[in-house]
Coordinates of C-alpha atoms in Angstrom, one line a residue:
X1 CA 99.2 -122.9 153.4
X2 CA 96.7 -119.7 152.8
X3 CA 94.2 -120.0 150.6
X4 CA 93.8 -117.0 148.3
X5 CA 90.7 -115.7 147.1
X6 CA 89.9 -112.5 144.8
X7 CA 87.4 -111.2 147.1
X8 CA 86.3 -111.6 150.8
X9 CA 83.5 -110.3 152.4
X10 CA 84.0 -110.9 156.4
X11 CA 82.1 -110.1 159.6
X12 CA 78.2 -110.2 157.9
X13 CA 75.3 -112.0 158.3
X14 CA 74.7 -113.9 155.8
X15 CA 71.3 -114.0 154.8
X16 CA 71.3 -117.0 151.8
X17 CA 68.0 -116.3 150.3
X18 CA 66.5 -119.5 151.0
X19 CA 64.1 -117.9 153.8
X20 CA 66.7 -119.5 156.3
X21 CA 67.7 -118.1 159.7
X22 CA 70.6 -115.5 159.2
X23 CA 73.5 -116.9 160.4
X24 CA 77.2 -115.3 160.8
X25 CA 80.2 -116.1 158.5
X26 CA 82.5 -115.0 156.2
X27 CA 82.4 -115.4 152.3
X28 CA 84.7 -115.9 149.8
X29 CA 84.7 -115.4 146.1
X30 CA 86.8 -116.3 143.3
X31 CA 87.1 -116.0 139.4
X32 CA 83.3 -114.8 139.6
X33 CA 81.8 -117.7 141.5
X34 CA 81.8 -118.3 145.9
X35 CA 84.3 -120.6 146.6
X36 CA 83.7 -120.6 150.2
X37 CA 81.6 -119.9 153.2
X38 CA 82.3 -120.1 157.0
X39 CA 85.0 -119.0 158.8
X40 CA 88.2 -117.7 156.7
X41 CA 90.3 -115.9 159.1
X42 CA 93.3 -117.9 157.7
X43 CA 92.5 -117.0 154.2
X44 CA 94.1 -114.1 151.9
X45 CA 92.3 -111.9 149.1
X46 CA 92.9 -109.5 146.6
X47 CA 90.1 -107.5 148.2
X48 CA 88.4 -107.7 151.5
X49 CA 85.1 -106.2 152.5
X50 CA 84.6 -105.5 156.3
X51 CA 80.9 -106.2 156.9
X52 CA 80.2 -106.1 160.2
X53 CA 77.0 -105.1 161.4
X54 CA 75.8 -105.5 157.9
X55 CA 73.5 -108.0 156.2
X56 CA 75.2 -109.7 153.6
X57 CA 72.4 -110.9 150.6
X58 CA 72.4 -112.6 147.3
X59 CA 71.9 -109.9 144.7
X60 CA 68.2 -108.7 144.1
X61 CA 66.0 -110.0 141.1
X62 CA 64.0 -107.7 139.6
X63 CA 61.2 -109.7 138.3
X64 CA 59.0 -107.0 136.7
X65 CA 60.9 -104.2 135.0
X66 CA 60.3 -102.1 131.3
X67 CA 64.2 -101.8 131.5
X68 CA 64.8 -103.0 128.2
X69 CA 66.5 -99.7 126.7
X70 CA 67.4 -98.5 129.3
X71 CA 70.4 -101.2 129.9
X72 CA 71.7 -99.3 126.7
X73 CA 70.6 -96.0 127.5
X74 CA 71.7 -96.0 130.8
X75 CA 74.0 -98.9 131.6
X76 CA 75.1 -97.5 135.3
X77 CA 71.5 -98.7 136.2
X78 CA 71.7 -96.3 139.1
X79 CA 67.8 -96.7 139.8
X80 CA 68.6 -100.6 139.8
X81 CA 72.3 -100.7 141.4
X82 CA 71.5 -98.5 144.4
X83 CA 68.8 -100.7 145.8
X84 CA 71.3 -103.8 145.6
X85 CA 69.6 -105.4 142.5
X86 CA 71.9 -107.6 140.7
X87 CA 69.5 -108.8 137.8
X88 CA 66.2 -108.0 135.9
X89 CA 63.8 -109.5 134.1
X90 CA 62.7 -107.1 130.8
X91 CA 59.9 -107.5 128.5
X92 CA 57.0 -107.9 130.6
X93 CA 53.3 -106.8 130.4
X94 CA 53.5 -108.1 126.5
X95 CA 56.0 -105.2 125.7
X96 CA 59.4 -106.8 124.3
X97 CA 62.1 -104.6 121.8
X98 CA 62.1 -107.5 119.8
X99 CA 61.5 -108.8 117.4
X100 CA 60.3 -105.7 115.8
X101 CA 61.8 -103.2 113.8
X102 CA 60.2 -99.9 112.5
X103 CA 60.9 -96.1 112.6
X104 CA 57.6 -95.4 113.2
X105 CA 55.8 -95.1 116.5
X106 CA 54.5 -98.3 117.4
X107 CA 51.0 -98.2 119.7
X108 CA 50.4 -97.1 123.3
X109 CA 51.9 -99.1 125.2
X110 CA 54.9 -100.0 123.2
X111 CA 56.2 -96.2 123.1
X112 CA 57.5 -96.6 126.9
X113 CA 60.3 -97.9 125.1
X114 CA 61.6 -94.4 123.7
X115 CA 64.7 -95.9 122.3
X116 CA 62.9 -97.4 119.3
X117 CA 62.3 -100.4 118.0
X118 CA 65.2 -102.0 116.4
X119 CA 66.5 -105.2 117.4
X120 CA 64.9 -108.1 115.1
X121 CA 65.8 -111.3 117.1
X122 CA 66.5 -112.1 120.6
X123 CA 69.6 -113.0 119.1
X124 CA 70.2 -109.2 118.0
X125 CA 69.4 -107.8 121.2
X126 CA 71.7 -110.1 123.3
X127 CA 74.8 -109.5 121.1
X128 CA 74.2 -105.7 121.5
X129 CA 74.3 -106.4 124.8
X130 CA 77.1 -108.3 126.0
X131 CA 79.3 -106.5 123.5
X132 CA 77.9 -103.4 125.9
X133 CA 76.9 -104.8 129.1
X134 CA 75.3 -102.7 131.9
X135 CA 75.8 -103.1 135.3
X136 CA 73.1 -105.4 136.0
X137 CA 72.3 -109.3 134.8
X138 CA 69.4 -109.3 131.7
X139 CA 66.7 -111.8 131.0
X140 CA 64.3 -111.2 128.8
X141 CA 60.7 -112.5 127.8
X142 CA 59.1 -112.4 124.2
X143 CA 56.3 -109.7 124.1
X144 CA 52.7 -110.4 123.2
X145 CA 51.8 -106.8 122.1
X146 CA 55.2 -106.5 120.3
X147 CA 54.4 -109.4 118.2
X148 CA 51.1 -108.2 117.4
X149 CA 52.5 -105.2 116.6
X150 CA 54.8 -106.9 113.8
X151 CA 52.3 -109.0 112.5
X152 CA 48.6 -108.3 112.8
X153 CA 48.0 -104.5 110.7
X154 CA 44.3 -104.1 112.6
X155 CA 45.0 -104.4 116.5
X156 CA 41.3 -104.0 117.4
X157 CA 40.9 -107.7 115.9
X158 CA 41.5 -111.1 116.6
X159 CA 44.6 -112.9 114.1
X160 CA 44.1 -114.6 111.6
X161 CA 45.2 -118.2 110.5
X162 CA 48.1 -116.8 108.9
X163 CA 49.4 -114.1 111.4
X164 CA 49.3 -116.3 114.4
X165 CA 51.6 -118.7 112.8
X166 CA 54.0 -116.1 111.8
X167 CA 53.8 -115.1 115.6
X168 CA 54.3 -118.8 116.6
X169 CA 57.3 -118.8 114.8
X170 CA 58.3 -115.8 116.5
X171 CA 58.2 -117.3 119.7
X172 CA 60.0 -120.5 118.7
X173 CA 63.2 -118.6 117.6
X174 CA 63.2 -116.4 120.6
X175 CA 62.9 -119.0 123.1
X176 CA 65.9 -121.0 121.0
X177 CA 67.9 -118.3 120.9
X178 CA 67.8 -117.6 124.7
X179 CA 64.2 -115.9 126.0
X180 CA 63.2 -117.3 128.8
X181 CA 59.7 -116.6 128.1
X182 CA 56.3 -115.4 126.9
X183 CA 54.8 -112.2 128.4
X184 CA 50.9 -111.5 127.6
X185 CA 49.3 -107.6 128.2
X186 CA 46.1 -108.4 127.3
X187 CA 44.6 -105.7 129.4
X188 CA 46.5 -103.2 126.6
X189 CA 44.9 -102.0 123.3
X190 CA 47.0 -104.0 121.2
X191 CA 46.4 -107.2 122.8
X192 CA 42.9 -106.7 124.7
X193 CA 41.2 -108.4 120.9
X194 CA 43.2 -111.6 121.4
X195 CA 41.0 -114.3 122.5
X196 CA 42.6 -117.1 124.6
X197 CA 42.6 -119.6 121.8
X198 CA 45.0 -116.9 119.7
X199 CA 47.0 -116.5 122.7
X200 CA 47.4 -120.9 123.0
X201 CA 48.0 -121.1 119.3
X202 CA 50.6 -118.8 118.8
X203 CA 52.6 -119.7 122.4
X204 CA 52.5 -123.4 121.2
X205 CA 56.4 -123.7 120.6
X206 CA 56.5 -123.5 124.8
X207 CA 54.8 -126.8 124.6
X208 CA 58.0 -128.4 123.3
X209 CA 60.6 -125.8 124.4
X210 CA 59.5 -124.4 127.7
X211 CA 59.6 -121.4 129.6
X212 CA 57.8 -119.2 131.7
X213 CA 54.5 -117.2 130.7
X214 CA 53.9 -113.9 132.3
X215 CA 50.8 -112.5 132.0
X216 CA 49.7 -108.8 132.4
X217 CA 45.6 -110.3 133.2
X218 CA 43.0 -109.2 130.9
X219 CA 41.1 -107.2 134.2
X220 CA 42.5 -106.2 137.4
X221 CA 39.0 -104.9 138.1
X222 CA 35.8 -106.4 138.7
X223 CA 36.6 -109.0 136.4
X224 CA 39.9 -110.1 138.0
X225 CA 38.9 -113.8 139.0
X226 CA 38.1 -114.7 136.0
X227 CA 41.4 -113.1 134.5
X228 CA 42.8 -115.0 137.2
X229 CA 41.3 -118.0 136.1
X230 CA 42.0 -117.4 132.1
X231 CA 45.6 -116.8 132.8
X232 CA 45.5 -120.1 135.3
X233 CA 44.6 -122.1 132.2
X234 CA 46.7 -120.9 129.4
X235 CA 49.5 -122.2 131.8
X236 CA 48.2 -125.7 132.5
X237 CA 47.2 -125.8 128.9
X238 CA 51.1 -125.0 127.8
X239 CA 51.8 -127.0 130.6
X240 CA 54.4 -124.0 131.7
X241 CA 55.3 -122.0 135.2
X242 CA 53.1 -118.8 134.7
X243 CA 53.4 -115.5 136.6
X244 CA 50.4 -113.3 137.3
X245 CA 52.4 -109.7 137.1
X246 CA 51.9 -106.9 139.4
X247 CA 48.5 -108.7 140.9
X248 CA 46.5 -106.1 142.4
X249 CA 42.8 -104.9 143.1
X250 CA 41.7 -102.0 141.1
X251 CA 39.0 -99.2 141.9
X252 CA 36.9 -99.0 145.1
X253 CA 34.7 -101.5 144.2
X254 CA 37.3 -104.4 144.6
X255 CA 39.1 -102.7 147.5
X256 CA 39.2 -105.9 149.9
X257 CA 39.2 -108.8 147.2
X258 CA 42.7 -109.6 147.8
X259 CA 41.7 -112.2 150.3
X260 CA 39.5 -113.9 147.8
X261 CA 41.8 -113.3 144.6
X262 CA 44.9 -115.1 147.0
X263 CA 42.5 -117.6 148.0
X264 CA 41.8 -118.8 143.7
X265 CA 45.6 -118.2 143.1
X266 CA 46.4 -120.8 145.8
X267 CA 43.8 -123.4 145.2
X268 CA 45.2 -122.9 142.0
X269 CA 48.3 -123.4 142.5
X270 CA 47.7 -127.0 144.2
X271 CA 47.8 -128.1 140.3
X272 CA 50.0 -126.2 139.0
X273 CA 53.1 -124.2 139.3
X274 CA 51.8 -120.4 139.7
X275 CA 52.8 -117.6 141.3
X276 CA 52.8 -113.3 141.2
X277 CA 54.7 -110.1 141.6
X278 CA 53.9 -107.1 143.6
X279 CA 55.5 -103.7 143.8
X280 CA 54.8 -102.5 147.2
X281 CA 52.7 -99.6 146.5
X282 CA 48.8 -98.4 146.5
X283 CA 49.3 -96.7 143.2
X284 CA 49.7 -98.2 139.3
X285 CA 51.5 -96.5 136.7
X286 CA 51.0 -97.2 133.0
X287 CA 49.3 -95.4 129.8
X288 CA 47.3 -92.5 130.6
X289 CA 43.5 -93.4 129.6
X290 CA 40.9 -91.0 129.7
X291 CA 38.2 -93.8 130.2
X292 CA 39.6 -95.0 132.8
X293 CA 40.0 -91.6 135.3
X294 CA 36.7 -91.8 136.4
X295 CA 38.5 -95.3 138.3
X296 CA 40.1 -93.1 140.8
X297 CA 39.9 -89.4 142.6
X298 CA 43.7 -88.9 142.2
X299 CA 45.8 -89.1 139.2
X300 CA 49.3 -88.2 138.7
X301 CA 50.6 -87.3 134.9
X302 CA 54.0 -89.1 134.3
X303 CA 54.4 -87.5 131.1
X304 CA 52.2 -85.9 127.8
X305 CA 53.6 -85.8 124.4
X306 CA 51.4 -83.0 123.6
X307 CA 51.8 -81.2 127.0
X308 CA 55.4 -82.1 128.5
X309 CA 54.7 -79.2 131.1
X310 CA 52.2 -81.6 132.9
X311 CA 54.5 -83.8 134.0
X312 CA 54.7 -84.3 137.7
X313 CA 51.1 -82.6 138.0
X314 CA 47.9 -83.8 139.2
X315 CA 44.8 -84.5 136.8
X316 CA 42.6 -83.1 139.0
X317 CA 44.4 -79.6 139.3
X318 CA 44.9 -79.1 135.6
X319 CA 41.0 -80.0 135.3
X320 CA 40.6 -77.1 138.1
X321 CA 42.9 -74.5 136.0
X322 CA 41.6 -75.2 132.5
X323 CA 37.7 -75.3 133.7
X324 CA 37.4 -78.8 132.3
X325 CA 36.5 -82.3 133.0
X326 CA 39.3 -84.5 134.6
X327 CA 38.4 -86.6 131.1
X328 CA 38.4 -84.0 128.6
X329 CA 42.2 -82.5 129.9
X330 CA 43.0 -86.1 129.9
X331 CA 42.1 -86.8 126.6
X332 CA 44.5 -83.5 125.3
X333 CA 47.0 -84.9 126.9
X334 CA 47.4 -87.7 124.8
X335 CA 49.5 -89.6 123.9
X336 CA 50.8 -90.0 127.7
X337 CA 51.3 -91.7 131.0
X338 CA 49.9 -91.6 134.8
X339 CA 50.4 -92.5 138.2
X340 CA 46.7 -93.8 139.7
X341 CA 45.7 -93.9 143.2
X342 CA 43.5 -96.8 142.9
X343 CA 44.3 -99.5 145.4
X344 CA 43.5 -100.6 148.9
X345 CA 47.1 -100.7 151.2
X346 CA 45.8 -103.5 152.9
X347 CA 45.8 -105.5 149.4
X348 CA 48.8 -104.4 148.9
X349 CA 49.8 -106.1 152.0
X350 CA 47.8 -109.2 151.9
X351 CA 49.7 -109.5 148.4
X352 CA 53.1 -108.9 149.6
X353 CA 52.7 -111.0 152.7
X354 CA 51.8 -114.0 150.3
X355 CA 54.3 -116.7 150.6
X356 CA 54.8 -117.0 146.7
X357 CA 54.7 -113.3 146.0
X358 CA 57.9 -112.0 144.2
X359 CA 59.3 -108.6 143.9
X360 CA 59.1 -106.5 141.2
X361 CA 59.1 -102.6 140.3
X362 CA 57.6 -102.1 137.3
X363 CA 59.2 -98.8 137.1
X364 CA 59.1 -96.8 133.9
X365 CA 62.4 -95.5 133.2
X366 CA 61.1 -93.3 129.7
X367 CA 58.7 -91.5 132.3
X368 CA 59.5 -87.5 132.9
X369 CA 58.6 -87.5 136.3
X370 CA 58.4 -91.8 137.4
X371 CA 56.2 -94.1 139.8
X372 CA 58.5 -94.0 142.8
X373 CA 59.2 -97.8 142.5
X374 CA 61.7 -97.5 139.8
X375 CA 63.9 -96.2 142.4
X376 CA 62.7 -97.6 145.8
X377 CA 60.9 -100.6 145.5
X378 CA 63.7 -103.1 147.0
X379 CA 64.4 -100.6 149.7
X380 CA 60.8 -100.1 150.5
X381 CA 59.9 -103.5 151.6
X382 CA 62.8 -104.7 153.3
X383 CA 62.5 -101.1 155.6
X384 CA 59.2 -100.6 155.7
X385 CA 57.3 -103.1 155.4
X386 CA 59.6 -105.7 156.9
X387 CA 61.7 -103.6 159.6
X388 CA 58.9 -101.4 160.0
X389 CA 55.5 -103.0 159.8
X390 CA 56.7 -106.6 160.9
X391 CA 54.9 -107.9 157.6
X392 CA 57.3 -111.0 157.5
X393 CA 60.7 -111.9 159.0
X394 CA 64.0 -110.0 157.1
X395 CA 64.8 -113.6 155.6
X396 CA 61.5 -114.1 154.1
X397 CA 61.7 -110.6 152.1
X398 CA 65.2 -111.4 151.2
X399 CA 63.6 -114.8 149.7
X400 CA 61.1 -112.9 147.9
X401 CA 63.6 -110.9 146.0
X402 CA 66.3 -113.7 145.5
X403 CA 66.2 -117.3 146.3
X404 CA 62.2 -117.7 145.0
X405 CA 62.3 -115.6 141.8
X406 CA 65.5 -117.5 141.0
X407 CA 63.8 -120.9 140.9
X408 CA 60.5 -119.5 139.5
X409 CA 62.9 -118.2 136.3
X410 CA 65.1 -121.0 136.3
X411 CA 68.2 -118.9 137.0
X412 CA 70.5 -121.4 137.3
X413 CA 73.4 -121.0 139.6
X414 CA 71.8 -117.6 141.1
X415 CA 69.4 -116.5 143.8
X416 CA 71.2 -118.0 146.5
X417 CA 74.3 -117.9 148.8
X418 CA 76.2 -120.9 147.8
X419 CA 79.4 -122.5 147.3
X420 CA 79.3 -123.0 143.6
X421 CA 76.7 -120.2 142.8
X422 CA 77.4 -117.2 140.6
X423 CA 78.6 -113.9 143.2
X424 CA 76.0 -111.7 142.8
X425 CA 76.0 -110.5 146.2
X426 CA 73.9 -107.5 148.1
X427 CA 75.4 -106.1 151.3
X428 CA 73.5 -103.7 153.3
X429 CA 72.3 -101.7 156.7
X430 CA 68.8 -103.6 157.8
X431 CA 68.8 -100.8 160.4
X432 CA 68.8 -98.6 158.3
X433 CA 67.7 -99.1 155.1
X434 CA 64.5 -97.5 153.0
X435 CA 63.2 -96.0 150.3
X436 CA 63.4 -92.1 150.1
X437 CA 61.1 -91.9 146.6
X438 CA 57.9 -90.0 146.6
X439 CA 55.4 -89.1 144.2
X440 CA 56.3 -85.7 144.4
X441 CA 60.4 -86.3 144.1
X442 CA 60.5 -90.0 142.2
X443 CA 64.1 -90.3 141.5
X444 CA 65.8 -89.7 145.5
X445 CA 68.5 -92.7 146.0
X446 CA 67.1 -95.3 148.7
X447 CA 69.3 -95.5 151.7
X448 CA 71.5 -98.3 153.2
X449 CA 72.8 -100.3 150.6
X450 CA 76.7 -100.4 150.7
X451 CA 77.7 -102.4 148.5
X452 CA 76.7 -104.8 145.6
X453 CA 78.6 -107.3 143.4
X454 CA 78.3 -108.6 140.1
X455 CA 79.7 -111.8 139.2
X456 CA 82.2 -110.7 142.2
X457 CA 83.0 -107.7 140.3
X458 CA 81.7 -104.7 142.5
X459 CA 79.4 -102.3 140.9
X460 CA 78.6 -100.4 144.4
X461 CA 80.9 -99.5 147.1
X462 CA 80.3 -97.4 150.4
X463 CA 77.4 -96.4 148.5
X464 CA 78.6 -94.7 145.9
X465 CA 78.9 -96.7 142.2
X466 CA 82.2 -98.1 140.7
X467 CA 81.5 -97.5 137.2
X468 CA 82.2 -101.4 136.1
X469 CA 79.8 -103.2 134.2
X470 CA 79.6 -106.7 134.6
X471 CA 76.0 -107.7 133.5
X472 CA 75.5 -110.9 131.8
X473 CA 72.5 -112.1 129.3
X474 CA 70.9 -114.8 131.1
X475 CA 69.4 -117.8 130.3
X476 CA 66.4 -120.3 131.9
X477 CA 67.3 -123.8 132.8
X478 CA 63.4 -124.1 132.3
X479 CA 63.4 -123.5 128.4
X480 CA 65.0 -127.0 126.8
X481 CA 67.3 -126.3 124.0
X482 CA 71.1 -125.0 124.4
X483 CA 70.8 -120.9 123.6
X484 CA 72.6 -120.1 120.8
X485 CA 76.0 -118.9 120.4

C-alpha cells in the first residue's frame, strides 16, 4: 500500500539543525507537521519538491527583529521570506506595540514603529494577527521602554512605588496571555533612568510565570562588563534564561574586548542559562545621537524627520556641504536614525563563532534607506562567513539560526527536523548562497534560497514568493500558564 503525504521534499540533504552531520534523505510532510524522514521512494504526495543538490533546513529564527508592524504592514515579509526565515521574535531592545495606546508620538526609540501605537494587550495584538497572519511565525516579548512609556510621565527618572506596580501588572498579563518574555533597552533614553532594582521589581511576575528576558545592556562601550554583569544578575535573580541582544564592542577604544567580554559571558554561563545574538556586521543601526558621533569617523543617516533628503547619505559629507560640525548637522537632523561604523570585524567574528551565539538582524523595516541586515543577514553568514571564511562548519550556522534559538525560546515543536515537529522548512543552494545588501543599496534580495515552507504551506518557491500566509502566533513552553484563548 502507498503511503500518501501532502508534501514531499526528495533528493536533499538534510541538515536537522541540531549541529549534526548532514546526511541524505527524503522528507515528508502532512497536515502541517513531518510525518516522515528517510527514504520514501514508495510514497505518493500531493506535491513533490525535487531537491537535489540542495540543502534542505528547518526554517530560520529570527531572534532579534523590530518587525512588529511590519507583519501588518507588510505581511509578504519579503525581507524575512527570501532569506528562508520561517519565524521572528519582535519586541526586542525594550520596544514592544503593546500595551500602549496613544496618537501621539511616543519617544525616540519607540517611533521605529511608524504604524502607531495601538494594540493594548498582548491579547489585542495576537487576535489582529491571526485573524491577518503574515507569512512568517510571530513571538513577541513585553517591552521595557514601552511600559515606561505608559506609565512613568518623567522618563529621565527612576518609578515610583506606584508606577512600577502598574508595570508589574503589565508584565503579568502579557506573559498569561502568550508573551514569551521581557525585553530591557536600558541603553535608550526612556529606560537608561531605571535602576536595576526598578527593572527586578516590576519583572517579578517572571518569578512565578517564566520566560525569557532580553536585554539591550546598559553600555556596549567601555562599560560593557559590567553591563554584562548587571544583565547576568537580573536573570539569576528572576531565576530566568536571559539573552544579551546584539552583543558587540563599541568605539575604538574596546576594539579587541570580545575575547574578554566572551570570556565573562561563559564563566557566566556555568551558573546560569545565558546566551547572545549577533548580526554579522561591523556596523550598528539605531536612533541618530548627536553625542554619540564623535564614537565613530563614519556615519550613515537612515532617515531625518526634519531632513528626509538625507537619507542614504553620509554624516560626514553633509557636515562638508553645510560648513558644519558632524554634531551640529546631526543635531538638525533630529528626530532620526543612523547606520555607525563602530566595530572591530574580528569581534564580530569572535562573537559569531561563539558556540551559544544566535542569529538575529535587528533590521529596521520603518528606515528610508535600512542597515543591510534586514535583508541579508541569514544569507550573509551561511555564504560568507561559513562557505567563505570557514568560521564554523554549514551545520553549526544552521544550528545557530534554528535548532539553538528554538530551545533558548522554548519553541516547542520547532527548530528542528523531526518526525513530529511543525514543517517549517528552508531549502536552499550552499554553493551559492549570499547576501547581495550594501550600505549603499540595503534592500537587494540575498541569493540561493529556493524555497521555504510554513507549517508545510510554501511561502517561497524557485525563488520567487507564493503569496500564502501561513504565520502563526507563537507561544514559549518556558512561560508556565496555558496562553489564553
Amino acid at each position: 500500500m502507498t503511503i500518501h503525504y501532502d508534501l514531499i521534499i526528495r533528493n536533499g540533504e538534510l541538515i536537522d539543525g541540531s549541529g549534526a552531520p548532514r546526511r541524505k534523505a527524503d522528507l515528508a510532510v502532512r497536515g502541517g507537521v513531518i510525518a516522515a524522514m528517510g527514504e520514501l521512494a514508495d510514497a505518493s504526495a500531493d506535491e513533490t519538491v525535487d531537491a537535489a543538490g540542495m540543502v534542505v533546513a528547518p526554517g530560520f529564527i529570527d531572534t532579534h527583529t523590530h518587525d512588529d508592524w511590519m507583519v501588518f504592514d507588510s505581511p509578504d515579509m519579503l525581507p524575512k521570506v527570501t532569506q528562508g526565515v520561517t519565524s521572528i521574535i519582535a519586541g526586542n531592545c525594550g520596544i514592544s506595540l503593546f500595551p500602549l495606546v496613544t496618537d501621539t508620538t511616543p519617544p525616540a526609540p519607540l517611533d521605529i514603529m511608524r504604524g502607531g501605537f495601538r494594540f493594548p494587550s498582548v491579547r489585542a495584538y495576537r487576535a489582529t494577527f491571526e485573524a491577518s497572519p503574515a507569512t512568517v511565525n510571530v513571538s513577541v516579548l513585553v517591552g521595557q521602554s514601552t511600559l515606561r512609556a505608559r506609565h512613568v510621565p518623567q522618563l529621565g527618572r527612576p518609578a515610583r512605588d506606584s508606577e512600577i506596580e502598574k508595570m508589574r501588572q503589565d508584565i503579568e498579563l502579557a506573559l498569561r496571555e502568550g508573551a514569551i518574555g521581557v525585553s530591557t533597552g536600558t541603553f535608550y533614553p526612556p529606560s537608561a533612568a531605571a535602576p536595576e532594582d526598578e527593572i527586578l521589581r516590576m519583572c517579578e511576575p517572571m518569578r512565578r510565570l517564566g520566560g525569557v528576558l532580553v536585554s539591550h545592556m546598559r553600555d556596549e562601550s567601555d562599560n560593557v562588563a559590567e553591563a554584562i554583569a548587571e544583565t547576568a544578575r537580573l536573570g539569576k535573580a528572576l531565576d530566568v534564561p536571559t539573552v544579551i541582544s546584539h552583543h558587540k564592542l563599541v568605539g575604538k577604544r574596546n576594539h579587541g574586548r570580545s575575547r574578554e567580554t566572551l570570556a565573562q559571558v561563559r564563566s557566566l554561563s556555568a551558573t546560569m542559562p545565558l546566551c547572545l545574538d549577533c548580526y554579522p556586521y561591523a556596523a550598528s543601526s539605531t536612533m541618530l545621537r548627536p553625542e554619540r558621533v564623535d564614537q565613530c569617523d563614519r556615519i550613515l543617516i537612515t532617515w531625518s524627520a526634519t531632513h528626509p533628503e538625507a537619507a542614504g547619505r553620509y554624516l560626514e559629507d553633509l557636515a562638508a556641504e553645510r560648513g558644519q560640525s558632524r554634531r551640529e548637522v546631526a543635531q538638525a537632523l533630529l528626530p532620526g536614525g543612523a547606520v555607525y561604523f563602530i566595530m572591530d570585524e574580528g569581534d564580530v567574528r569572535d562573537i559569531l563563532r561563539y558556540p551559544d551565539t544566535m542569529i538575529g538582524s535587528d533590521g529596521i523595516p520603518s528606515d528610508t534607506t535600512p542597515h543591510p541586515r534586514l535583508w541579508g543577514t541569514f544569507p550573509r553568514v551561511l555564504g560568507r562567513y561559513s562557505r567563505e571564511l570557514g568560521l564554523f562548519p554549514l551545520e553549526q550556522a544552521i544550528h545557530k539560526m534554528t535548532g539553538l534559538p528554538a530551545r533558548r525560546f522554548g519553541l516547542e515543536r520547532r527548530g528542528l527536523l523531526a518526525v513530529g515537529n511543525v514543517a517549517d522548512i528552508t531549502v536552499f543552494n550552499a554553493a551559492t548562497i549570499r547576501d547581495r545588501a550594501t550600505f549603499d543599496a540595503p534592500t537587494l534580495p540575498s541569493e540561493g534560497v529556493r524555497d521555504v515552507f510554513v507549517s508545510g504551506q510554501s511561502t517561497l518557491r524557485d525563488g520567487s514568493p507564493t503569496g500564502r500566509r501561513p504565520g502563526r502566533f507563537v507561544t514559549s513552553t518556558l512561560v508556565k500558564p496555558q496562553p489564553c484563548a
